[in-house]
PDB file of C-alpha atoms in Angstrom:
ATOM      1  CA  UNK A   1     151.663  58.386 154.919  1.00 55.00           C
ATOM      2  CA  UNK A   2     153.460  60.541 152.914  1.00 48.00           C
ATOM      3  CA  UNK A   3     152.108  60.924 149.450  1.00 42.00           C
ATOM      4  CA  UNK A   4     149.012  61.159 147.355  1.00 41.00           C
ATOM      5  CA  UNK A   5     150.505  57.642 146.035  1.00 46.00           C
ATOM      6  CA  UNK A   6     149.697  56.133 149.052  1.00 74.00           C
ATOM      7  CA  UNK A   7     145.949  55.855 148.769  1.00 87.00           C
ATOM      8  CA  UNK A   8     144.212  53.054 148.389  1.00 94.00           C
ATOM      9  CA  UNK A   9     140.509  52.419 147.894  1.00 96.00           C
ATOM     10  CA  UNK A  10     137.479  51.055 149.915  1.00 96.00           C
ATOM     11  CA  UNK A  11     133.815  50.360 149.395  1.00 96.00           C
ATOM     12  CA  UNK A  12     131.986  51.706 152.049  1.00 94.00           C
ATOM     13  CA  UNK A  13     128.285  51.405 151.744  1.00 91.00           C
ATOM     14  CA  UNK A  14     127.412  52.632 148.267  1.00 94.00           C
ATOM     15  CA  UNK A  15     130.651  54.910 148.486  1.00 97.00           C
ATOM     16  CA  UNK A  16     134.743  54.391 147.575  1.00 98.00           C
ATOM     17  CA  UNK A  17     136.526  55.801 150.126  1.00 98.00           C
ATOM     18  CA  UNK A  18     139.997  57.367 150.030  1.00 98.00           C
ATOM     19  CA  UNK A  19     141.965  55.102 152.870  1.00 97.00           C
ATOM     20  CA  UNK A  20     145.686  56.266 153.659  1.00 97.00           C
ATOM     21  CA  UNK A  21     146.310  53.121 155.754  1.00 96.00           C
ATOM     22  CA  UNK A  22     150.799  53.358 157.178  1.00 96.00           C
ATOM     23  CA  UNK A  23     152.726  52.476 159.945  1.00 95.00           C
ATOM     24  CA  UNK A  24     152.836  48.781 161.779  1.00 94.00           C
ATOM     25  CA  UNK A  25     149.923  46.764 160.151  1.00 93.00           C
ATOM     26  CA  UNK A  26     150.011  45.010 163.471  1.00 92.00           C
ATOM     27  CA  UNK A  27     150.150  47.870 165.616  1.00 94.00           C
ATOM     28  CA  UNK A  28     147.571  49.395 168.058  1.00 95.00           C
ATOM     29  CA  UNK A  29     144.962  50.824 165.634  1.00 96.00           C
ATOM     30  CA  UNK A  30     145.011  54.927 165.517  1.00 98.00           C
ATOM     31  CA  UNK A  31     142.048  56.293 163.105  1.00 98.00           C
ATOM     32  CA  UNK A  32     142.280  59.770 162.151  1.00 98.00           C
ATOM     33  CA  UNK A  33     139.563  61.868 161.455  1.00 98.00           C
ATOM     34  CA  UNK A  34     139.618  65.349 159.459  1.00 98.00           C
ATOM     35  CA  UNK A  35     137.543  68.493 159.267  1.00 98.00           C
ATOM     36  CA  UNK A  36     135.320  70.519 156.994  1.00 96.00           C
ATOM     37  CA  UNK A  37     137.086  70.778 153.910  1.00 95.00           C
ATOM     38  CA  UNK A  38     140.232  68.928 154.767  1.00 97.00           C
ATOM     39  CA  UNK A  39     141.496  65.570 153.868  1.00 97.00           C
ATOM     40  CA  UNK A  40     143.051  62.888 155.361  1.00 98.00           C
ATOM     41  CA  UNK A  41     146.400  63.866 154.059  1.00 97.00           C
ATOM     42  CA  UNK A  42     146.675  66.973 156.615  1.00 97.00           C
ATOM     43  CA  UNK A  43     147.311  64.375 159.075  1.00 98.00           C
ATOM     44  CA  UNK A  44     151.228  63.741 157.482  1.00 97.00           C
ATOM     45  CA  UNK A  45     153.331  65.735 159.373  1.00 97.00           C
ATOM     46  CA  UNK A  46     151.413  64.670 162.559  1.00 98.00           C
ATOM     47  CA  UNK A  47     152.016  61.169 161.797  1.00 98.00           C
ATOM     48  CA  UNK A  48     155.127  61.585 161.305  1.00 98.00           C
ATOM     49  CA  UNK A  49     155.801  62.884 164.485  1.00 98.00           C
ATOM     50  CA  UNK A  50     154.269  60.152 165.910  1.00 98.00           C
ATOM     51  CA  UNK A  51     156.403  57.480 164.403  1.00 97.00           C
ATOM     52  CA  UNK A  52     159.237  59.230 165.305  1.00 97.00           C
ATOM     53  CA  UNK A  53     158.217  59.072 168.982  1.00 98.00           C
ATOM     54  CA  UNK A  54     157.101  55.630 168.904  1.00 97.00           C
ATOM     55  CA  UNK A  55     158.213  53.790 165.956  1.00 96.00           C
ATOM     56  CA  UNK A  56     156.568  50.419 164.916  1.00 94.00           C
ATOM     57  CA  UNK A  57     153.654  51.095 167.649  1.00 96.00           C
ATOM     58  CA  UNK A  58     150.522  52.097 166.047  1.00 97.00           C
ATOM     59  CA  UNK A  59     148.933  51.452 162.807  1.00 96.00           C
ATOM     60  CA  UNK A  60     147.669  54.716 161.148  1.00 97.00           C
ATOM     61  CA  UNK A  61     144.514  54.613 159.564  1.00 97.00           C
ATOM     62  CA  UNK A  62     143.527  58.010 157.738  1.00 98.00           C
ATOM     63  CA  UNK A  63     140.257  58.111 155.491  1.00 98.00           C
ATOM     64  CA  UNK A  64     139.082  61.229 153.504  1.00 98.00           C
ATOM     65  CA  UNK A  65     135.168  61.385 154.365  1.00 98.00           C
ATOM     66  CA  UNK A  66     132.685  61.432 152.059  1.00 98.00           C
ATOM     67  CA  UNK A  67     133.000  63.954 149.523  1.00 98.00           C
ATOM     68  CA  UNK A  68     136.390  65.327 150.223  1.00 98.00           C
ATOM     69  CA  UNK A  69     139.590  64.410 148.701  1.00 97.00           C
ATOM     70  CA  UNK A  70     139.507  61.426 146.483  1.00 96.00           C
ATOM     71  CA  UNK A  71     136.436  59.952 148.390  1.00 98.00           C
ATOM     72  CA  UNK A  72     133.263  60.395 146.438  1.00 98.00           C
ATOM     73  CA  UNK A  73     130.718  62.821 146.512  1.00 97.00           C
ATOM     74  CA  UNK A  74     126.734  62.926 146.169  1.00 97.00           C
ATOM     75  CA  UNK A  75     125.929  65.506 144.827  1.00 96.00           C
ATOM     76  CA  UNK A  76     123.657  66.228 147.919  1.00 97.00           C
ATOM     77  CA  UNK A  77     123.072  67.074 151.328  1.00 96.00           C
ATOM     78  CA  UNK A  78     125.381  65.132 153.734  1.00 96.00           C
ATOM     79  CA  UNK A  79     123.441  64.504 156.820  1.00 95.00           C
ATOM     80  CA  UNK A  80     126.010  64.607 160.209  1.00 93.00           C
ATOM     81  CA  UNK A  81     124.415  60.746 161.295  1.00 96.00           C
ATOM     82  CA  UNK A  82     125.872  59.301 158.028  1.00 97.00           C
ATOM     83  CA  UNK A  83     129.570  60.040 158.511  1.00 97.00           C
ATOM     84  CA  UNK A  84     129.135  57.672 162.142  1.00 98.00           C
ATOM     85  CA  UNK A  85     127.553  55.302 160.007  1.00 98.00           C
ATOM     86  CA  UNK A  86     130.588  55.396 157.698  1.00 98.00           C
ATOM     87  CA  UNK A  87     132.784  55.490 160.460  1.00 98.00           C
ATOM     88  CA  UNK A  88     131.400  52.214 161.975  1.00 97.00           C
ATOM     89  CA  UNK A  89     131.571  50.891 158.746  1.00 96.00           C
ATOM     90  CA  UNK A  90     135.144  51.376 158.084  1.00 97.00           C
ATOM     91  CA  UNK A  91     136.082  50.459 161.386  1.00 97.00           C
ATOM     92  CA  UNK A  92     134.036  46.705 160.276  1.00 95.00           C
ATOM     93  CA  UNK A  93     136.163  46.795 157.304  1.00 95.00           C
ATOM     94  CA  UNK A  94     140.007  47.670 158.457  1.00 94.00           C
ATOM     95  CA  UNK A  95     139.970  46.550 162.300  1.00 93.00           C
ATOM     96  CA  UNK A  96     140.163  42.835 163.542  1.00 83.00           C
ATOM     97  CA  UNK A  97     137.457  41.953 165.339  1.00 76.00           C
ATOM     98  CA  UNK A  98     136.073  44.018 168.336  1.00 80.00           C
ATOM     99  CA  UNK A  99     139.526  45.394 168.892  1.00 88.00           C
ATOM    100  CA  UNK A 100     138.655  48.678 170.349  1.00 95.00           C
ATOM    101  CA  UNK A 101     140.555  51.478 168.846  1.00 97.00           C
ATOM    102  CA  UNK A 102     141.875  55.101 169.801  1.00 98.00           C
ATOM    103  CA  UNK A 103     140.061  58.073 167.256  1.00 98.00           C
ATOM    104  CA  UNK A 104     142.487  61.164 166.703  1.00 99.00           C
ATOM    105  CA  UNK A 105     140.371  63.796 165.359  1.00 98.00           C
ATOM    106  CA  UNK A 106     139.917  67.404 164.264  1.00 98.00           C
ATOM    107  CA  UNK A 107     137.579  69.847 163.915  1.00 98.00           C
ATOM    108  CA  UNK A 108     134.342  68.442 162.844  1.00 97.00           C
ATOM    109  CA  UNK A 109     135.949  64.940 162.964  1.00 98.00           C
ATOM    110  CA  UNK A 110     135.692  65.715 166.649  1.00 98.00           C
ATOM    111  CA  UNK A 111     132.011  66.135 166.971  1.00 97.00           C
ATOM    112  CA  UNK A 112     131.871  62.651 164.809  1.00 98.00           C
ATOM    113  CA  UNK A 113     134.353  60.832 166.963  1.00 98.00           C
ATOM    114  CA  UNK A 114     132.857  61.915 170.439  1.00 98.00           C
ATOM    115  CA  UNK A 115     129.858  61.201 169.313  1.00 98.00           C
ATOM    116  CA  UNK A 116     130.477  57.916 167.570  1.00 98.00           C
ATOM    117  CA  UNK A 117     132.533  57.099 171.092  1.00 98.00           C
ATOM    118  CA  UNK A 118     129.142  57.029 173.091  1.00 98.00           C
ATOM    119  CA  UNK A 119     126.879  55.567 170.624  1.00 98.00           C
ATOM    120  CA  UNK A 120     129.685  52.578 170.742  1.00 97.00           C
ATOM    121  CA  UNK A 121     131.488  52.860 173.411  1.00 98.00           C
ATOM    122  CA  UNK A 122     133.196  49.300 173.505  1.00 96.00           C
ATOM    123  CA  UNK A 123     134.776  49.919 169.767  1.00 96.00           C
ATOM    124  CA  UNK A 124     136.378  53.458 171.312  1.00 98.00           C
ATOM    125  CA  UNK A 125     139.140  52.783 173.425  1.00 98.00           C
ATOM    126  CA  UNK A 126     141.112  56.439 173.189  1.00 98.00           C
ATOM    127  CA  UNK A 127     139.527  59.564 172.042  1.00 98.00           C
ATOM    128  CA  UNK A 128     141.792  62.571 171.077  1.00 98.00           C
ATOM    129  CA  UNK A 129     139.809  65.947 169.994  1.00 98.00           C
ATOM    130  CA  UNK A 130     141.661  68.884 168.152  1.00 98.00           C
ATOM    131  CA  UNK A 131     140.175  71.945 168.495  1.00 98.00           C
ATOM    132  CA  UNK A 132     137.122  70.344 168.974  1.00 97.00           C
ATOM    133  CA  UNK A 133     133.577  70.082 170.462  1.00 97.00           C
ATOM    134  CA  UNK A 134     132.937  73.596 170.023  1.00 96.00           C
ATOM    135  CA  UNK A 135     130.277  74.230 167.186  1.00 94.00           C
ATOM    136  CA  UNK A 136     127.415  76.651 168.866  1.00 94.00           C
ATOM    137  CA  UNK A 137     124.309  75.235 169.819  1.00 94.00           C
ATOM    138  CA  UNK A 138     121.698  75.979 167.253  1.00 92.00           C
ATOM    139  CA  UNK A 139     119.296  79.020 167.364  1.00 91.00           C
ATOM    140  CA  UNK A 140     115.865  78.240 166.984  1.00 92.00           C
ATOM    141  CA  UNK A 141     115.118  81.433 165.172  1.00 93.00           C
ATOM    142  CA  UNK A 142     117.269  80.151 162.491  1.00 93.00           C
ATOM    143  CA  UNK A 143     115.117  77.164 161.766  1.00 94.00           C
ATOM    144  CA  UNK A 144     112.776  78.983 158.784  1.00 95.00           C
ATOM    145  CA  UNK A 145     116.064  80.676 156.641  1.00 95.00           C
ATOM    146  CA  UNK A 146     117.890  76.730 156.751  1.00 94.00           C
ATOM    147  CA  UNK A 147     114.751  74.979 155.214  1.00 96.00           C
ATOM    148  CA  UNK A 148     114.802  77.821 152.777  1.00 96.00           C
ATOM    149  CA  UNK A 149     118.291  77.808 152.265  1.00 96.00           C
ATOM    150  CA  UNK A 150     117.836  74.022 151.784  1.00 97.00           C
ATOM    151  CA  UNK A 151     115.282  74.192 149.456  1.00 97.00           C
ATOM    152  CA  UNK A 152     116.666  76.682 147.058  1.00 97.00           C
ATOM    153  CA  UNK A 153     119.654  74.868 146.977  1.00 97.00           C
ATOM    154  CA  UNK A 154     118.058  71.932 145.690  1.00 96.00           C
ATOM    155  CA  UNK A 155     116.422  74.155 142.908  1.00 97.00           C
ATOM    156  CA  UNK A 156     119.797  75.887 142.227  1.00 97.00           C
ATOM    157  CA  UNK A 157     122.764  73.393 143.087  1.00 96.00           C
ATOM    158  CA  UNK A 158     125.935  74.816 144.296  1.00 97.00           C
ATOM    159  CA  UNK A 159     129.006  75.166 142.228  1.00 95.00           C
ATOM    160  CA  UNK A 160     132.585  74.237 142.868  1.00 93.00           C
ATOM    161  CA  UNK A 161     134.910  76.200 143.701  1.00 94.00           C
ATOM    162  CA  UNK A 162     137.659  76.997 141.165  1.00 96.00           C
ATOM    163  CA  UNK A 163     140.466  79.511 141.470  1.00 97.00           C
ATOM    164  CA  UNK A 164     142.773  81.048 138.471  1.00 96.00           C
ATOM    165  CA  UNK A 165     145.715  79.311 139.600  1.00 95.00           C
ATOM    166  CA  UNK A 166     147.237  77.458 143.051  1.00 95.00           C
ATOM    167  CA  UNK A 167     149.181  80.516 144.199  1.00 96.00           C
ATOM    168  CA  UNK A 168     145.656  82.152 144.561  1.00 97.00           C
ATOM    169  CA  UNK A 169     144.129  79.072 146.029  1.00 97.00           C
ATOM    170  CA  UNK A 170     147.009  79.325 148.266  1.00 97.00           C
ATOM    171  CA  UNK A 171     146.259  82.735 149.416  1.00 97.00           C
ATOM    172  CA  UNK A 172     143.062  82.017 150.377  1.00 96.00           C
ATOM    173  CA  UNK A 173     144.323  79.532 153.024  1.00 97.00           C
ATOM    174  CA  UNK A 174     146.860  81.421 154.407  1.00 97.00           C
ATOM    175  CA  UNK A 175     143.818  84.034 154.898  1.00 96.00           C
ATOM    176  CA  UNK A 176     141.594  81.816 156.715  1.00 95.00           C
ATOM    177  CA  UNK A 177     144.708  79.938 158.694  1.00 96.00           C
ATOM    178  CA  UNK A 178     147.412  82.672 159.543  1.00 94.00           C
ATOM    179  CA  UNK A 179     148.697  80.568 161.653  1.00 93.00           C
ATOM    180  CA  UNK A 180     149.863  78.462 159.288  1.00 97.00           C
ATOM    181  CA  UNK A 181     153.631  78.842 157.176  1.00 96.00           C
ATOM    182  CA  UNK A 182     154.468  79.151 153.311  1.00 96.00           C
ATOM    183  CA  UNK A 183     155.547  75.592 152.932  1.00 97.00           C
ATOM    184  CA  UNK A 184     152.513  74.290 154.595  1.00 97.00           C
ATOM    185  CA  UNK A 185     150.290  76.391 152.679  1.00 97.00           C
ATOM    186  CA  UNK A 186     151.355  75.460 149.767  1.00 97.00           C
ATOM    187  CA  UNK A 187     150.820  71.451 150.749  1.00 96.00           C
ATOM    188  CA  UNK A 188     147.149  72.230 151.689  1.00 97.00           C
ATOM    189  CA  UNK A 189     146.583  73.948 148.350  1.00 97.00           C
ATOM    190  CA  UNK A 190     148.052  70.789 146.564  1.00 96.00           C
ATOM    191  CA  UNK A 191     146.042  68.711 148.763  1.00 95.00           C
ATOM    192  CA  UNK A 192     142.758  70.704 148.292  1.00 97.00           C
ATOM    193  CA  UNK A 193     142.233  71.132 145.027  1.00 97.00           C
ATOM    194  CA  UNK A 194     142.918  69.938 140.984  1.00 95.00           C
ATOM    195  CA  UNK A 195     143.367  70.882 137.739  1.00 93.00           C
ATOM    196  CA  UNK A 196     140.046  71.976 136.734  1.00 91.00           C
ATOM    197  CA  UNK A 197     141.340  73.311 133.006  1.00 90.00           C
ATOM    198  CA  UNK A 198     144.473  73.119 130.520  1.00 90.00           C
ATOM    199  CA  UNK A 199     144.513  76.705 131.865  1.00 89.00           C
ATOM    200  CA  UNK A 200     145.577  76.066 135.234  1.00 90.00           C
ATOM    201  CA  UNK A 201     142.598  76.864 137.242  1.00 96.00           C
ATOM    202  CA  UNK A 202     142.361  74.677 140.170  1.00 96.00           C
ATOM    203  CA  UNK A 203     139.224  73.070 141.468  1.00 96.00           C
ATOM    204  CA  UNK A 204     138.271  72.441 145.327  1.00 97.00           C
ATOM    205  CA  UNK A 205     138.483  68.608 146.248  1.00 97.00           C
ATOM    206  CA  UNK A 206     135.563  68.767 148.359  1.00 97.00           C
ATOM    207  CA  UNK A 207     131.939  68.687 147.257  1.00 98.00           C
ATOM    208  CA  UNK A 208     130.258  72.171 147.166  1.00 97.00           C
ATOM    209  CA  UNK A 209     127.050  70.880 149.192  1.00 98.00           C
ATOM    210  CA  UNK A 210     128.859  70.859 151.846  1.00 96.00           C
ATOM    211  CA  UNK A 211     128.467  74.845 152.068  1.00 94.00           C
ATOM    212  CA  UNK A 212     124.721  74.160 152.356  1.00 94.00           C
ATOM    213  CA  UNK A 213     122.951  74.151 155.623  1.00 91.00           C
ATOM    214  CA  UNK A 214     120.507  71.327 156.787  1.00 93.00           C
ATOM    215  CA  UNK A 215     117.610  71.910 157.753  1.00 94.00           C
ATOM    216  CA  UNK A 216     118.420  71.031 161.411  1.00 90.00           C
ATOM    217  CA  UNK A 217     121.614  72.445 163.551  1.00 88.00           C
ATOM    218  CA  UNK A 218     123.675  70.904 166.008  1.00 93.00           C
ATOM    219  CA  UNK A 219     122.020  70.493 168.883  1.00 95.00           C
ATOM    220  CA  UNK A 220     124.404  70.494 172.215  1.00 96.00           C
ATOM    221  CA  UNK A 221     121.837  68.981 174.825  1.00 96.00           C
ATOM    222  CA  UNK A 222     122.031  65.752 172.173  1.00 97.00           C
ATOM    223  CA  UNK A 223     125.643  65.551 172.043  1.00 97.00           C
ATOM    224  CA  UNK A 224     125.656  65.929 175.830  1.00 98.00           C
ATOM    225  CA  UNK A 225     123.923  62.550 175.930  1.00 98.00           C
ATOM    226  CA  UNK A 226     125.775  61.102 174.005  1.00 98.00           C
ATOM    227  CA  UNK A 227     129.187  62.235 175.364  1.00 98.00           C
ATOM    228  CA  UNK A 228     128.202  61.122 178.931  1.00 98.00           C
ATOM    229  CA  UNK A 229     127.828  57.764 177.448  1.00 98.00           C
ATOM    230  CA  UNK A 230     131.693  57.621 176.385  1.00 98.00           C
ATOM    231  CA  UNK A 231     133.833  55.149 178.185  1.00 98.00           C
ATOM    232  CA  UNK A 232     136.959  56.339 176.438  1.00 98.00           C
ATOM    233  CA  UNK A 233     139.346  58.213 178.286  1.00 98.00           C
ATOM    234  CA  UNK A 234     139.777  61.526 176.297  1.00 98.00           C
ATOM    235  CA  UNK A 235     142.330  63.958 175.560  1.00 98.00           C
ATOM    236  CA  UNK A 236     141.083  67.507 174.280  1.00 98.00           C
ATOM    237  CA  UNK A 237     143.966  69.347 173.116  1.00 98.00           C
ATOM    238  CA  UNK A 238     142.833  72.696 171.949  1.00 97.00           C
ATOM    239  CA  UNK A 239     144.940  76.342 170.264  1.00 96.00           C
ATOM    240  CA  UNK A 240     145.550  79.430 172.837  1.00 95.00           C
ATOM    241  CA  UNK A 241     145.236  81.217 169.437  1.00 95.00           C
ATOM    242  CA  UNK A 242     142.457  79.767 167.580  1.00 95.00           C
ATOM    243  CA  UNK A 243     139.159  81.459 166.465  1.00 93.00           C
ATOM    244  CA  UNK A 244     136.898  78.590 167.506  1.00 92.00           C
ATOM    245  CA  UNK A 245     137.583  79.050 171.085  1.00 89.00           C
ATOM    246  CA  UNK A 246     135.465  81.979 170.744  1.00 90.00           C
ATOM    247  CA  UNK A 247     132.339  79.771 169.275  1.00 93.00           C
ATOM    248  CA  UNK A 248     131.126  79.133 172.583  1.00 92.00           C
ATOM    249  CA  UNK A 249     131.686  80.653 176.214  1.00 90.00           C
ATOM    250  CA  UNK A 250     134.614  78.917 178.258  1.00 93.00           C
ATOM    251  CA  UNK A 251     131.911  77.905 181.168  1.00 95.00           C
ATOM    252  CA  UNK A 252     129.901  76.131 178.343  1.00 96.00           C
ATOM    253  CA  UNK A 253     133.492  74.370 177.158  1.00 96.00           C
ATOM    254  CA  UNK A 254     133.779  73.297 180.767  1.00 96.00           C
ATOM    255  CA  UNK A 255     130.197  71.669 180.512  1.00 97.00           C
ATOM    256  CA  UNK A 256     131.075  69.944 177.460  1.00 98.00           C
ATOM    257  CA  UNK A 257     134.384  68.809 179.057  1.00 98.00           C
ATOM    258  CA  UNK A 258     132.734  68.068 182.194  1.00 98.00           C
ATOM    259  CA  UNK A 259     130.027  65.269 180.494  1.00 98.00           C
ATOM    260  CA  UNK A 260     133.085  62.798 179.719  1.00 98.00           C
ATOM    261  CA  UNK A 261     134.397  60.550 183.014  1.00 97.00           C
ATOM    262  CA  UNK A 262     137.659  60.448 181.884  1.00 98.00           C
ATOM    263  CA  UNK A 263     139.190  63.775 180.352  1.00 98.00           C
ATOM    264  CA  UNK A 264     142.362  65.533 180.111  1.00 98.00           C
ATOM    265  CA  UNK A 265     142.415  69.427 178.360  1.00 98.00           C
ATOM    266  CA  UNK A 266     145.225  71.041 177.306  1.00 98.00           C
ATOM    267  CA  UNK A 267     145.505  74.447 175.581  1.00 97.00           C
ATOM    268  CA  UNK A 268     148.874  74.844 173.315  1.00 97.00           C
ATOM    269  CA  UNK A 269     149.461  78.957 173.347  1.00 95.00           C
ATOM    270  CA  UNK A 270     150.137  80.147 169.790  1.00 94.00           C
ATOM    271  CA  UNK A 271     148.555  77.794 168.249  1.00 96.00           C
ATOM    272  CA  UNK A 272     145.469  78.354 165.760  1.00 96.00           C
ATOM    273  CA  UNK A 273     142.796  76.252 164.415  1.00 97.00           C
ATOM    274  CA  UNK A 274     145.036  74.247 162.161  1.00 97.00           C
ATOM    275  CA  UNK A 275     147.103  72.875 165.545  1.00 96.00           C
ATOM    276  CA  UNK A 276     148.472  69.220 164.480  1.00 97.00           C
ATOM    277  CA  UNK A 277     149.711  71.439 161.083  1.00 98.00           C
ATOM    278  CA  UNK A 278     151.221  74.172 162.843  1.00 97.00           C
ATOM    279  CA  UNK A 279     153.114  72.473 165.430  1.00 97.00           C
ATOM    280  CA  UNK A 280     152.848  68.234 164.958  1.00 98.00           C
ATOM    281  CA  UNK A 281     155.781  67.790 167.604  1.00 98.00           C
ATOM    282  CA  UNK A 282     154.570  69.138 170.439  1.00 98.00           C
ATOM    283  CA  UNK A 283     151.132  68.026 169.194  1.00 98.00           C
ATOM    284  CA  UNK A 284     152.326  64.177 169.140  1.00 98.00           C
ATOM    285  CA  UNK A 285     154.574  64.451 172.351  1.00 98.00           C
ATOM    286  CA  UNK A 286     150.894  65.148 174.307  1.00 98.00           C
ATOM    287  CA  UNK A 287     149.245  62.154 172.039  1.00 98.00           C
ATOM    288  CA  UNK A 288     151.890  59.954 172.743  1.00 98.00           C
ATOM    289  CA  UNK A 289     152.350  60.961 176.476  1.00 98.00           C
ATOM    290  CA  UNK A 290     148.511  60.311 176.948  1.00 98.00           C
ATOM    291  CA  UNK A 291     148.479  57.334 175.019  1.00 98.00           C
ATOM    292  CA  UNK A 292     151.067  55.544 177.106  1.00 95.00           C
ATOM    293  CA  UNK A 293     149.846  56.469 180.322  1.00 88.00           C
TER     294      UNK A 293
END
């Protein structure tokens, strides 16, 4: 997993997804999941760390979801059920059988793979979370502005993103992920965006409706459910630095934590949001450590 080269191709549903698909084709199956805006290529270095720890043990299975990276897009609102249901689909596709597999996942991959893990808990059989599990539970009085937002949206469709060159797209990473250093910024700008002119503009990879908000919000007592239903044991390895540990109260965390039977948290000081980027050593020593316990 260690260039753009390396993709391959996969209908899933009515969508071709972006599969990077390395390591042991008969290995344990590892599935990696990415956030908002990301692709599955963020996962390299991390990957890399793993193999390096345990060479010729796991299989490495990293899609870009719908509408990011070279996955497609529609061109309309992506409703959270759908990526589970592409998920479970892919999972049909690339794994043998009902061979249950471990989920690595960041972000908003998070909320899809602990969820996914208790609507089918037999196919989950290791859950890892990266800065995860912590979107803020919705506020009713919110409710009217997202159906508007939703509906003017679909009068006046967002537009892409598109910056003068990648040196400014660059900068605009490094501002939201400090944490973050030159040479990796400069990946992440690669991996986020293309040419959008012979004038060297360069596009986001990632569809614009993405910025819209649903109608509906996350809603925690629902995830609650469905995260006491997981069967999984689960790592959550979280940053001592990162911003979303301020999106909900640490005694909420601990209630989120506390819904899954078998759970280990760990908190890696100085790290930020961006955690398996900033430091994928340390990052894959805890994976691997839980994994072979």
């Amino acid at each position: 997993m260690n260039s753009h080269d390396s993709v391959q191709s996969l209908r899933i549903g009515e969508l071709d997804y972006a599969i990077r698909d390395t390591g042991d084709p008969n290995g344990r199956p590892i599935v990696l999941l990415h956030g908002l805006m990301d692709t599955g290529a963020s996962f390299e270095p991390l990957v890399e760390a793993m193999q390096a720890l345990a060479p010729g043990r796991y299989r490495y299975i990293a899609p870009d979801w719908r509408g990011h990276g070279d996955s497609d897009a529609i061109h309309d609102s992506y409703w959270f059920p759908t990526y589970l249901l592409d998920l479970e689909r892919l999972l049909n596709e690339l794994i043998d059988g009902d061979t249950p597999v471990t989920l690595i996942a960041h972000s908003m991959g998070g909320q899809v793979a602990s969820l996914y893990a208790g609507t089918r808990p037999a196919r989950v059989s290791n859950l890892v979370t990266l800065d995860s599990l912590n979107v803020p539970d919705s506020d009713t009085r919110e409710v009217p502005s997202r159906y508007r937002r939703w509906l003017d949206a679909h009068a006046t469709p967002p537009g892409a993103k598109v910056y003068d060159d990648i040196e400014t797209a660059a900068s605009r990473i490094a501002a939201r992920y400090p944490e973050l250093d030159e040479s990796t910024i400069r990946r992440l700008a690669e991996q986020w965006t293309a040419a959008a002119d012979p004038q060297g503009r360069r596009r986001m990879r990632v569809d614009p409706w993405h910025r819209v908000p649903l109608p509906y919000a996350f809603r925690a007592a629902e995830a609650k459910s469905l995260w006491r239903e997981v069967s999984a044991r689960v790592l959550c390895i979280d940053g001592g630095d990162s911003p979303a540990k301020y999106f909900c109260g640490e005694a909420e965390m601990a209630e989120r934590r506390a819904c899954f039977t078998d759970l280990r948290h760990i908190v890696v000081d100085g790290c930020g949001h961006m955690l398996h980027l900033q430091k994928p050593q340390p990052i894959a020593r805890h994976i691997c450590t839980f994994l072979d316990a």
